[in-house]
Amino acid sequence: MFLCLPPISPLTQISNINMSEKNQNKNTRSNVNGVNKKTRTLVKTEDIEDAVSFFSKDETHKLRSVLLDWYDNNHRVLPWRTTLNDNHKEEEVEKRAYGVWVSEVMLQQTRVQTVIAYYNRWMLKWPTIHHLAKASLEEVNEIWAGLGYYRRARFLLEGAKKIVAEGGSIPKTASMLRKIPGIGDYTSGAIASIAFKEAVPVVDGNVIRVIARLRAVTENPKDSAIIKRFWEIAAQLVDPLRPGDFNQALMELGATVCTPLNPSCSSCPATQFCHALSIAKRDSTAAVTDYPVKGVKVKQRSDFCAVCVVELLGRETLLDNNNSSSKFVLVKRPDGGLLAGLWEFPSVLIDEETTPLARRKATNCFLKKNLKIDIKKTCDVVSREDVGEFVHIFSHIRLKLYVELLVLQLKGKVDNLVKSDDDETITWKCVDSDALSSMGLTTSVRKVYDMVQKFKKKRVPSNHVPTKKRNRTTKKN
């Protein structure tokens, strides 16, 4: 629960934390947020409200003042932080709102330094929401490639199309912004407060950490009741005259000073309000980093995947004595779920770590059923080799990928193989190496391709052309 605290002065009145309930329930099964289910039933709304008071009026005014002064003098210069003069035009406000929207979506689960380059490329290609609304999902995914969490990009595009279809103006209030696909409480609060100066709060991981330390919160910050309380406190603190700057100040403080592992308390402007620091000074066994409390981490699911990089050689390849005319098969993932709508090499999820032979059988079935590539009928195997393996980490999945290179010589032209009247087959296409190198691929797909290219350089001379004898030998495999 929140630590029961009187107003900040005097700090000596802070009561000791009773941890007995947590000790009694430590063996109870946790839910997906790492919150103890039995403990959660004990966290009642009235208990939370009684256990922690809001900041007093005096504290609120002082905290606003010190944070805004600190922010004015110490904030990072970032491309999406633009300042408008008093005579700004409506188009400038719209463009700023659009920039805030794009940046805040990109910054979710991603470091600022990584986002800067992506943001600049995005705004150069689609400087306004009207430009973005004309883009295709594939174009958006190409610009987004490498940022991860690709649903964010899809929602940005869908949101832009919806706004333009309904008149072209970005909603100016948080409540209206939440009606746009992909915009929740945090993003709506950021856009409304920063671009349109609506006095609404924002709560992200940085804000939670700052408030948890200022109020010495001892409950799991992922509990829904506790999250609601954080929003209430943030709403109390937001400055009515400079809401956007104050929200950014609170987030900036958490990102640069009140960091998770090494907070710089000596340079923090809010030390006089920090209960966690006061406790740490009086108790040698306590530390500021004890707050917010750490929830039980959810164990990642382990998945296994066989990835087959299929390189197709047509008859023209052998006649020209040139491998540059070969093409690679790419498959489009389903429109829903993980990495929705993105291109990848043919991949098959397998139950567990299996033998190379079992993985190849699974791959053969996938190629025949979904891509109509029948290794025995429509093409000959030129070579088939295991390239290597690696682990790719998603937020909730530990995916081990086994990579193989399958080079096939088609009995017809590559373009003829792609043509199919069967609507039930999955979406796929063939691209040459130049197109593949310039495509916006996910990090894991790019790594697979790089692995294959390095493997080919080590094993096969650049001017090598497979012979018919080689074809007959490998066909038996």
Coordinates of C-alpha atoms in Angstrom, one line a residue:
M1 CA 0.0 0.0 0.0
F2 CA 1.1 3.6 -0.1
L3 CA 3.1 4.5 3.0
C4 CA 1.0 6.5 5.4
L5 CA 2.6 9.9 5.5
P6 CA 1.6 13.3 6.9
P7 CA 2.6 16.5 5.1
I8 CA 6.3 16.6 4.2
S9 CA 7.3 18.4 7.4
P10 CA 8.2 17.1 9.8
L11 CA 9.6 14.0 8.2
T12 CA 10.3 12.4 11.5
Q13 CA 6.6 11.6 11.8
I14 CA 6.9 9.0 9.0
S15 CA 5.7 5.6 10.3
N16 CA 7.5 2.3 9.8
I17 CA 6.3 0.1 7.0
N18 CA 4.5 -3.1 8.1
M19 CA 5.6 -5.8 5.6
S20 CA 3.9 -8.7 7.4
E21 CA 1.1 -9.1 4.9
K22 CA 3.6 -9.4 2.0
N23 CA 5.6 -12.0 3.9
Q24 CA 2.5 -14.1 4.5
N25 CA 1.6 -14.0 0.9
K26 CA 5.0 -14.5 -0.8
N27 CA 4.2 -18.0 -2.0
T28 CA 0.9 -17.1 -3.7
R29 CA 0.8 -17.4 -7.5
S30 CA 1.3 -14.2 -9.4
N31 CA -0.7 -12.9 -12.3
V32 CA 0.7 -11.6 -15.6
N33 CA 1.7 -8.2 -14.2
G34 CA 3.7 -9.9 -11.4
V35 CA 1.1 -8.8 -8.8
N36 CA 0.3 -11.1 -6.0
K37 CA -3.4 -12.0 -6.4
K38 CA -4.1 -12.5 -2.8
T39 CA -2.4 -9.2 -1.9
R40 CA -4.4 -7.4 -4.5
T41 CA -7.7 -8.4 -2.7
L42 CA -6.3 -6.5 0.3
V43 CA -5.6 -3.3 -1.6
K44 CA -9.0 -1.6 -1.2
T45 CA -9.7 1.9 -2.6
E46 CA -10.5 3.3 0.8
D47 CA -7.2 1.9 2.2
I48 CA -5.2 3.6 -0.5
E49 CA -7.0 6.9 0.0
D50 CA -6.5 6.8 3.7
A51 CA -2.9 5.6 3.5
V52 CA -1.5 8.5 1.3
S53 CA -2.6 12.0 1.1
F54 CA -2.2 14.2 -1.9
F55 CA 0.4 16.9 -1.8
S56 CA -0.6 19.9 0.2
K57 CA -1.4 23.1 -1.7
D58 CA 1.9 24.6 -0.6
E59 CA 3.8 21.5 -1.6
T60 CA 2.1 21.5 -5.0
H61 CA 2.9 25.1 -5.8
K62 CA 6.5 24.7 -4.7
L63 CA 7.0 21.5 -6.6
R64 CA 5.5 23.0 -9.8
S65 CA 7.9 26.0 -9.4
V66 CA 11.1 24.1 -8.8
L67 CA 10.4 21.5 -11.5
L68 CA 9.5 24.1 -14.2
D69 CA 12.6 26.2 -13.3
W70 CA 14.8 23.1 -13.5
Y71 CA 13.2 22.1 -16.8
D72 CA 13.7 25.5 -18.3
N73 CA 17.4 25.4 -17.6
N74 CA 18.2 21.7 -18.0
H75 CA 15.9 20.1 -20.5
R76 CA 17.4 18.2 -23.5
V77 CA 17.1 19.8 -26.9
L78 CA 15.1 17.3 -29.0
P79 CA 13.6 17.7 -32.5
W80 CA 10.0 17.3 -31.4
R81 CA 10.3 20.0 -28.7
T82 CA 9.4 23.1 -30.6
T83 CA 8.3 26.4 -29.1
L84 CA 5.5 28.4 -30.6
N85 CA 5.2 32.2 -30.2
D86 CA 2.1 34.0 -29.2
N87 CA 1.2 34.8 -32.8
H88 CA 1.4 31.2 -34.0
K89 CA -0.9 30.0 -36.7
E90 CA -3.4 27.1 -36.5
E91 CA -1.3 25.0 -38.9
E92 CA 1.7 25.4 -36.7
V93 CA -0.2 24.0 -33.7
E94 CA -1.5 21.1 -35.8
K95 CA 2.0 20.3 -37.0
R96 CA 3.3 20.4 -33.4
A97 CA 0.5 18.2 -32.2
Y98 CA 1.3 15.7 -35.0
G99 CA 5.0 15.8 -34.1
V100 CA 4.2 15.2 -30.4
W101 CA 2.0 12.3 -31.4
V102 CA 4.7 10.7 -33.6
S103 CA 7.4 11.2 -31.0
E104 CA 5.5 9.9 -28.0
V105 CA 4.4 6.8 -29.9
M106 CA 8.0 6.1 -31.0
L107 CA 9.4 6.7 -27.5
Q108 CA 7.2 4.0 -26.0
Q109 CA 9.6 1.2 -25.0
T110 CA 12.4 2.9 -27.0
R111 CA 15.4 5.0 -26.0
V112 CA 15.5 8.7 -26.9
Q113 CA 18.8 8.5 -28.7
T114 CA 17.4 5.7 -30.9
V115 CA 14.2 7.6 -31.7
I116 CA 15.8 10.8 -32.9
A117 CA 17.0 9.4 -36.2
Y118 CA 13.7 7.6 -36.8
Y119 CA 11.7 10.7 -36.0
N120 CA 13.7 12.9 -38.3
R121 CA 13.3 10.4 -41.2
W122 CA 9.6 10.0 -40.5
M123 CA 8.9 13.8 -40.5
L124 CA 11.0 14.3 -43.6
K125 CA 8.9 11.7 -45.5
W126 CA 5.5 12.6 -43.9
P127 CA 5.7 16.2 -42.5
T128 CA 2.0 16.5 -41.8
I129 CA -0.8 14.1 -40.9
H130 CA -2.2 14.6 -44.4
H131 CA 1.0 13.2 -46.0
L132 CA 0.9 10.2 -43.6
A133 CA -2.7 9.4 -44.4
K134 CA -1.7 8.8 -48.0
A135 CA 1.0 6.3 -47.1
S136 CA 0.6 2.5 -47.3
L137 CA 1.3 0.2 -44.4
E138 CA 4.2 -1.3 -46.2
E139 CA 5.8 2.2 -46.6
V140 CA 5.2 2.9 -42.9
N141 CA 6.7 -0.4 -41.8
E142 CA 9.8 0.3 -43.9
I143 CA 10.5 3.5 -42.1
W144 CA 9.7 1.9 -38.8
A145 CA 11.9 -1.2 -39.3
G146 CA 14.1 -1.7 -36.3
L147 CA 12.1 0.2 -33.8
G148 CA 10.1 -2.9 -32.8
Y149 CA 6.5 -3.0 -31.5
Y150 CA 5.2 -2.6 -35.0
R151 CA 1.6 -2.2 -33.9
R152 CA 2.5 1.3 -32.9
A153 CA 3.3 2.2 -36.6
R154 CA 0.0 0.6 -37.8
F155 CA -2.0 2.5 -35.3
L156 CA -0.3 5.8 -36.3
L157 CA -1.3 5.2 -39.9
E158 CA -4.9 4.2 -39.0
G159 CA -5.2 7.2 -36.7
A160 CA -4.0 9.6 -39.4
K161 CA -6.4 8.1 -42.0
K162 CA -9.3 8.4 -39.5
I163 CA -8.6 12.0 -38.7
V164 CA -8.2 13.1 -42.3
A165 CA -11.4 11.2 -43.3
E166 CA -13.3 13.1 -40.6
G167 CA -12.1 16.6 -41.5
G168 CA -8.3 16.6 -41.1
S169 CA -7.9 18.3 -37.7
I170 CA -6.3 16.6 -34.7
P171 CA -8.7 16.6 -31.7
K172 CA -7.7 19.2 -29.1
T173 CA -8.8 17.5 -25.9
A174 CA -7.6 14.3 -24.3
S175 CA -11.1 12.8 -24.2
M176 CA -11.5 13.3 -28.0
L177 CA -8.0 12.1 -28.7
R178 CA -8.7 8.8 -27.0
K179 CA -11.3 8.0 -29.7
I180 CA -8.4 7.7 -32.2
P181 CA -7.0 4.2 -32.8
G182 CA -3.9 3.5 -30.7
I183 CA -4.2 6.6 -28.6
G184 CA -4.7 5.8 -24.9
D185 CA -4.5 7.8 -21.7
Y186 CA -0.8 8.6 -21.8
T187 CA -0.6 9.6 -25.5
S188 CA -3.8 11.7 -25.3
G189 CA -2.5 13.4 -22.3
A190 CA 0.8 14.2 -23.9
I191 CA -0.7 15.6 -27.1
A192 CA -3.4 17.6 -25.3
S193 CA -1.1 19.1 -22.7
I194 CA 2.0 19.8 -24.8
A195 CA 0.3 20.9 -28.1
F196 CA -3.0 22.3 -26.9
K197 CA -2.2 23.3 -23.3
E198 CA -5.0 21.3 -21.7
A199 CA -4.3 20.8 -18.0
V200 CA -4.3 17.0 -18.0
P201 CA -1.7 14.6 -16.6
V202 CA 0.6 12.0 -18.2
V203 CA 1.8 8.9 -16.4
D204 CA 4.6 6.8 -17.8
G205 CA 7.3 4.7 -16.2
N206 CA 9.4 7.8 -15.4
V207 CA 6.5 9.6 -13.8
I208 CA 5.6 6.5 -11.8
R209 CA 9.2 6.2 -10.5
V210 CA 9.3 9.9 -9.5
I211 CA 6.0 9.9 -7.7
A212 CA 6.7 6.5 -6.0
R213 CA 9.9 8.0 -4.6
L214 CA 8.4 11.3 -3.6
R215 CA 5.7 9.6 -1.7
A216 CA 7.6 6.4 -0.8
V217 CA 5.0 4.1 -2.3
T218 CA 5.5 0.5 -1.1
E219 CA 2.8 -1.2 -3.2
N220 CA 3.3 -2.8 -6.6
P221 CA 3.0 0.0 -9.2
K222 CA 1.4 -2.4 -11.7
D223 CA -1.6 -2.9 -9.6
S224 CA -4.6 -1.3 -11.2
A225 CA -5.7 0.5 -8.1
I226 CA -2.2 1.9 -7.5
I227 CA -1.9 3.0 -11.1
K228 CA -5.2 4.9 -10.7
R229 CA -3.8 6.6 -7.7
F230 CA -0.6 7.7 -9.6
W231 CA -2.9 9.3 -12.2
E232 CA -4.8 11.1 -9.5
I233 CA -1.6 12.5 -8.0
A234 CA -0.2 13.5 -11.4
A235 CA -3.5 15.3 -12.1
Q236 CA -3.1 17.2 -8.9
L237 CA 0.4 18.3 -9.6
V238 CA 0.0 19.4 -13.3
D239 CA 0.5 23.1 -13.7
P240 CA -2.6 24.8 -15.1
L241 CA -0.7 27.5 -17.0
R242 CA 2.1 25.3 -18.4
P243 CA 0.7 21.8 -18.4
G244 CA 2.8 20.5 -21.3
D245 CA 6.1 21.8 -19.8
F246 CA 5.3 20.5 -16.4
N247 CA 4.5 17.0 -17.7
Q248 CA 7.7 17.0 -19.7
A249 CA 9.6 18.2 -16.7
L250 CA 8.3 15.3 -14.6
M251 CA 9.2 12.8 -17.3
E252 CA 12.6 14.5 -17.9
L253 CA 13.4 14.3 -14.3
G254 CA 12.7 10.5 -14.3
A255 CA 14.7 10.0 -17.5
T256 CA 17.8 12.0 -16.6
V257 CA 18.0 12.4 -12.8
C258 CA 15.7 10.1 -10.9
T259 CA 16.8 7.0 -12.9
P260 CA 16.0 3.4 -12.0
L261 CA 19.4 2.3 -10.8
N262 CA 21.6 5.3 -10.3
P263 CA 19.6 8.3 -9.3
S264 CA 21.5 11.6 -9.0
C265 CA 19.9 12.9 -5.8
S266 CA 22.5 15.6 -5.3
S267 CA 21.3 17.3 -8.5
C268 CA 17.6 16.7 -8.1
P269 CA 15.5 19.8 -7.6
A270 CA 12.8 17.9 -5.7
T271 CA 14.9 16.5 -2.8
Q272 CA 13.0 18.5 -0.2
F273 CA 9.8 16.7 -1.2
C274 CA 11.3 13.2 -1.4
H275 CA 10.2 10.8 1.3
A276 CA 12.3 7.9 -0.2
L277 CA 15.5 10.0 0.2
S278 CA 14.5 11.0 3.7
I279 CA 14.0 7.3 4.7
A280 CA 17.4 6.4 3.1
K281 CA 19.2 9.1 5.1
R282 CA 17.7 7.8 8.4
D283 CA 18.0 4.1 7.7
S284 CA 21.3 2.6 6.4
T285 CA 19.5 -0.5 5.1
A286 CA 17.1 1.5 2.9
A287 CA 17.8 3.1 -0.5
V288 CA 16.0 5.4 -2.8
T289 CA 16.1 2.7 -5.4
D290 CA 13.9 0.6 -3.2
Y291 CA 11.1 2.6 -4.7
P292 CA 9.0 1.8 -6.7
V293 CA 8.9 -1.8 -5.5
K294 CA 9.8 -4.5 -8.0
G295 CA 7.0 -6.8 -9.1
V296 CA 7.6 -10.4 -9.8
K297 CA 8.9 -10.7 -13.4
V298 CA 6.8 -12.8 -15.7
K299 CA 8.9 -15.6 -17.1
Q300 CA 9.3 -15.4 -20.9
R301 CA 7.8 -18.0 -23.0
S302 CA 10.3 -20.0 -25.0
D303 CA 9.5 -20.6 -28.7
F304 CA 11.4 -22.3 -31.4
C305 CA 11.4 -21.5 -35.1
A306 CA 12.8 -23.0 -38.3
V307 CA 13.7 -20.3 -40.8
C308 CA 14.3 -21.3 -44.4
V309 CA 16.0 -18.7 -46.7
V310 CA 14.8 -19.9 -50.1
E311 CA 16.9 -18.7 -53.0
L312 CA 15.3 -19.5 -56.4
L313 CA 17.4 -19.9 -59.5
G314 CA 15.6 -19.9 -62.9
R315 CA 16.9 -21.4 -66.1
E316 CA 18.2 -17.9 -67.1
T317 CA 20.5 -18.0 -64.2
L318 CA 22.4 -21.0 -65.5
L319 CA 22.4 -19.7 -69.1
D320 CA 23.8 -16.3 -68.1
N321 CA 26.3 -18.0 -65.7
N322 CA 25.3 -15.3 -63.2
N323 CA 23.8 -15.8 -59.8
S324 CA 22.7 -12.1 -59.6
S325 CA 19.4 -13.1 -61.2
S326 CA 18.4 -15.3 -58.3
K327 CA 15.5 -14.3 -56.1
F328 CA 14.6 -14.8 -52.5
V329 CA 11.1 -15.8 -51.2
L330 CA 9.5 -13.5 -48.6
V331 CA 6.3 -14.3 -46.8
K332 CA 3.9 -11.7 -45.4
R333 CA 2.8 -12.3 -41.8
P334 CA -1.0 -12.3 -40.9
D335 CA -2.6 -8.9 -40.4
G336 CA -3.1 -9.6 -36.7
G337 CA -0.8 -10.7 -33.9
L338 CA 2.9 -10.5 -33.5
L339 CA 4.7 -8.5 -36.2
A340 CA 1.5 -8.2 -38.1
G341 CA 1.7 -7.5 -41.9
L342 CA 5.5 -7.6 -42.0
W343 CA 7.7 -9.6 -44.4
E344 CA 9.9 -12.4 -43.4
F345 CA 11.6 -15.5 -44.8
P346 CA 9.5 -18.7 -44.7
S347 CA 9.3 -19.7 -41.1
V348 CA 7.7 -22.5 -39.1
L349 CA 7.1 -22.6 -35.4
I350 CA 8.2 -26.0 -34.0
D351 CA 7.3 -27.5 -30.6
E352 CA 10.8 -27.7 -29.2
E353 CA 14.4 -28.1 -30.1
T354 CA 14.4 -30.8 -32.8
T355 CA 16.8 -32.4 -35.2
P356 CA 17.8 -30.8 -38.5
L357 CA 15.9 -33.5 -40.3
A358 CA 12.7 -32.8 -38.4
R359 CA 13.0 -29.1 -39.1
R360 CA 13.5 -29.7 -42.8
K361 CA 10.4 -31.9 -42.9
A362 CA 8.3 -29.2 -41.3
T363 CA 9.7 -26.6 -43.7
N364 CA 9.0 -28.8 -46.7
C365 CA 5.4 -29.2 -45.6
F366 CA 5.1 -25.4 -45.2
L367 CA 6.6 -24.6 -48.6
K368 CA 4.3 -27.2 -50.4
K369 CA 1.1 -26.3 -48.6
N370 CA 1.4 -22.5 -48.4
L371 CA 3.7 -21.5 -51.2
K372 CA 3.0 -24.3 -53.7
I373 CA 6.8 -25.0 -53.9
D374 CA 7.1 -28.7 -54.3
I375 CA 10.8 -29.6 -54.0
K376 CA 10.3 -32.9 -55.8
K377 CA 8.1 -31.6 -58.7
T378 CA 8.5 -28.0 -59.4
C379 CA 12.3 -27.6 -58.7
D380 CA 15.6 -29.3 -58.0
V381 CA 17.6 -28.8 -54.9
V382 CA 20.9 -27.1 -55.7
S383 CA 22.1 -27.0 -52.1
R384 CA 20.6 -27.1 -48.6
E385 CA 22.8 -26.2 -45.6
D386 CA 22.3 -25.2 -42.0
V387 CA 23.6 -21.7 -41.6
G388 CA 23.3 -21.3 -37.8
E389 CA 21.1 -20.3 -34.9
F390 CA 20.5 -17.4 -32.6
V391 CA 18.0 -16.1 -30.0
H392 CA 15.8 -13.1 -30.5
I393 CA 14.1 -11.6 -27.4
F394 CA 10.7 -10.1 -27.6
S395 CA 9.1 -8.5 -24.5
H396 CA 7.3 -11.7 -23.6
I397 CA 8.9 -14.4 -25.8
R398 CA 12.4 -15.9 -26.1
L399 CA 12.5 -17.1 -29.7
K400 CA 15.3 -19.4 -30.8
L401 CA 15.7 -19.4 -34.6
Y402 CA 17.3 -22.2 -36.7
V403 CA 18.4 -20.8 -40.0
E404 CA 19.0 -22.8 -43.2
L405 CA 19.7 -21.8 -46.8
L406 CA 17.8 -23.7 -49.4
V407 CA 18.9 -23.0 -53.0
L408 CA 16.4 -24.3 -55.6
Q409 CA 16.7 -24.4 -59.4
L410 CA 13.2 -24.0 -60.9
K411 CA 12.0 -26.0 -63.9
G412 CA 10.2 -22.9 -65.1
K413 CA 10.6 -19.1 -64.7
V414 CA 10.6 -17.6 -61.2
D415 CA 7.8 -15.2 -62.2
N416 CA 5.6 -18.1 -63.3
L417 CA 5.9 -19.8 -59.9
V418 CA 4.6 -16.8 -58.1
K419 CA 1.5 -16.6 -60.2
S420 CA -1.4 -18.5 -58.4
D421 CA -5.1 -18.4 -58.7
D422 CA -5.5 -20.0 -55.3
D423 CA -6.8 -17.4 -52.9
E424 CA -6.2 -19.6 -49.9
T425 CA -2.4 -19.4 -50.3
I426 CA -0.6 -16.9 -48.0
T427 CA 0.8 -13.7 -49.4
W428 CA 4.3 -14.0 -50.6
K429 CA 6.7 -12.5 -53.2
C430 CA 10.1 -13.0 -54.7
V431 CA 12.7 -10.2 -54.5
D432 CA 16.3 -9.9 -55.7
S433 CA 19.2 -9.3 -53.4
D434 CA 19.4 -5.5 -54.2
A435 CA 15.7 -5.1 -53.3
L436 CA 16.1 -7.2 -50.2
S437 CA 19.1 -5.2 -49.0
S438 CA 17.1 -1.9 -49.2
M439 CA 13.8 -3.2 -47.7
G440 CA 12.7 -2.2 -44.2
L441 CA 13.0 -5.5 -42.5
T442 CA 12.6 -6.4 -38.8
T443 CA 15.8 -6.8 -36.7
S444 CA 15.5 -10.6 -36.6
V445 CA 14.8 -10.9 -40.4
R446 CA 17.7 -8.6 -41.2
K447 CA 20.0 -10.7 -38.9
V448 CA 18.9 -13.9 -40.8
Y449 CA 19.7 -12.3 -44.1
D450 CA 23.1 -11.0 -42.9
M451 CA 23.9 -14.5 -41.5
V452 CA 23.2 -16.1 -44.9
Q453 CA 25.2 -13.5 -46.8
K454 CA 28.3 -14.1 -44.6
F455 CA 27.8 -17.9 -44.9
K456 CA 27.7 -17.7 -48.7
K457 CA 30.8 -15.6 -48.9
K458 CA 32.7 -18.1 -46.8
R459 CA 31.4 -21.3 -48.5
V460 CA 30.8 -20.4 -52.1
P461 CA 33.0 -18.4 -54.5
S462 CA 31.3 -15.5 -56.0
N463 CA 31.5 -16.9 -59.6
H464 CA 30.3 -20.4 -58.6
V465 CA 27.5 -21.9 -60.7
P466 CA 26.1 -25.2 -59.6
T467 CA 26.5 -28.1 -62.1
K468 CA 24.0 -30.7 -63.1
K469 CA 26.0 -33.3 -61.3
R470 CA 25.6 -31.3 -58.1
N471 CA 21.9 -31.1 -58.8
R472 CA 21.5 -34.8 -59.1
T473 CA 23.5 -35.5 -55.9
T474 CA 21.7 -33.1 -53.7
K475 CA 18.3 -34.0 -55.1
K476 CA 18.4 -37.2 -53.1
N477 CA 18.5 -35.2 -49.9

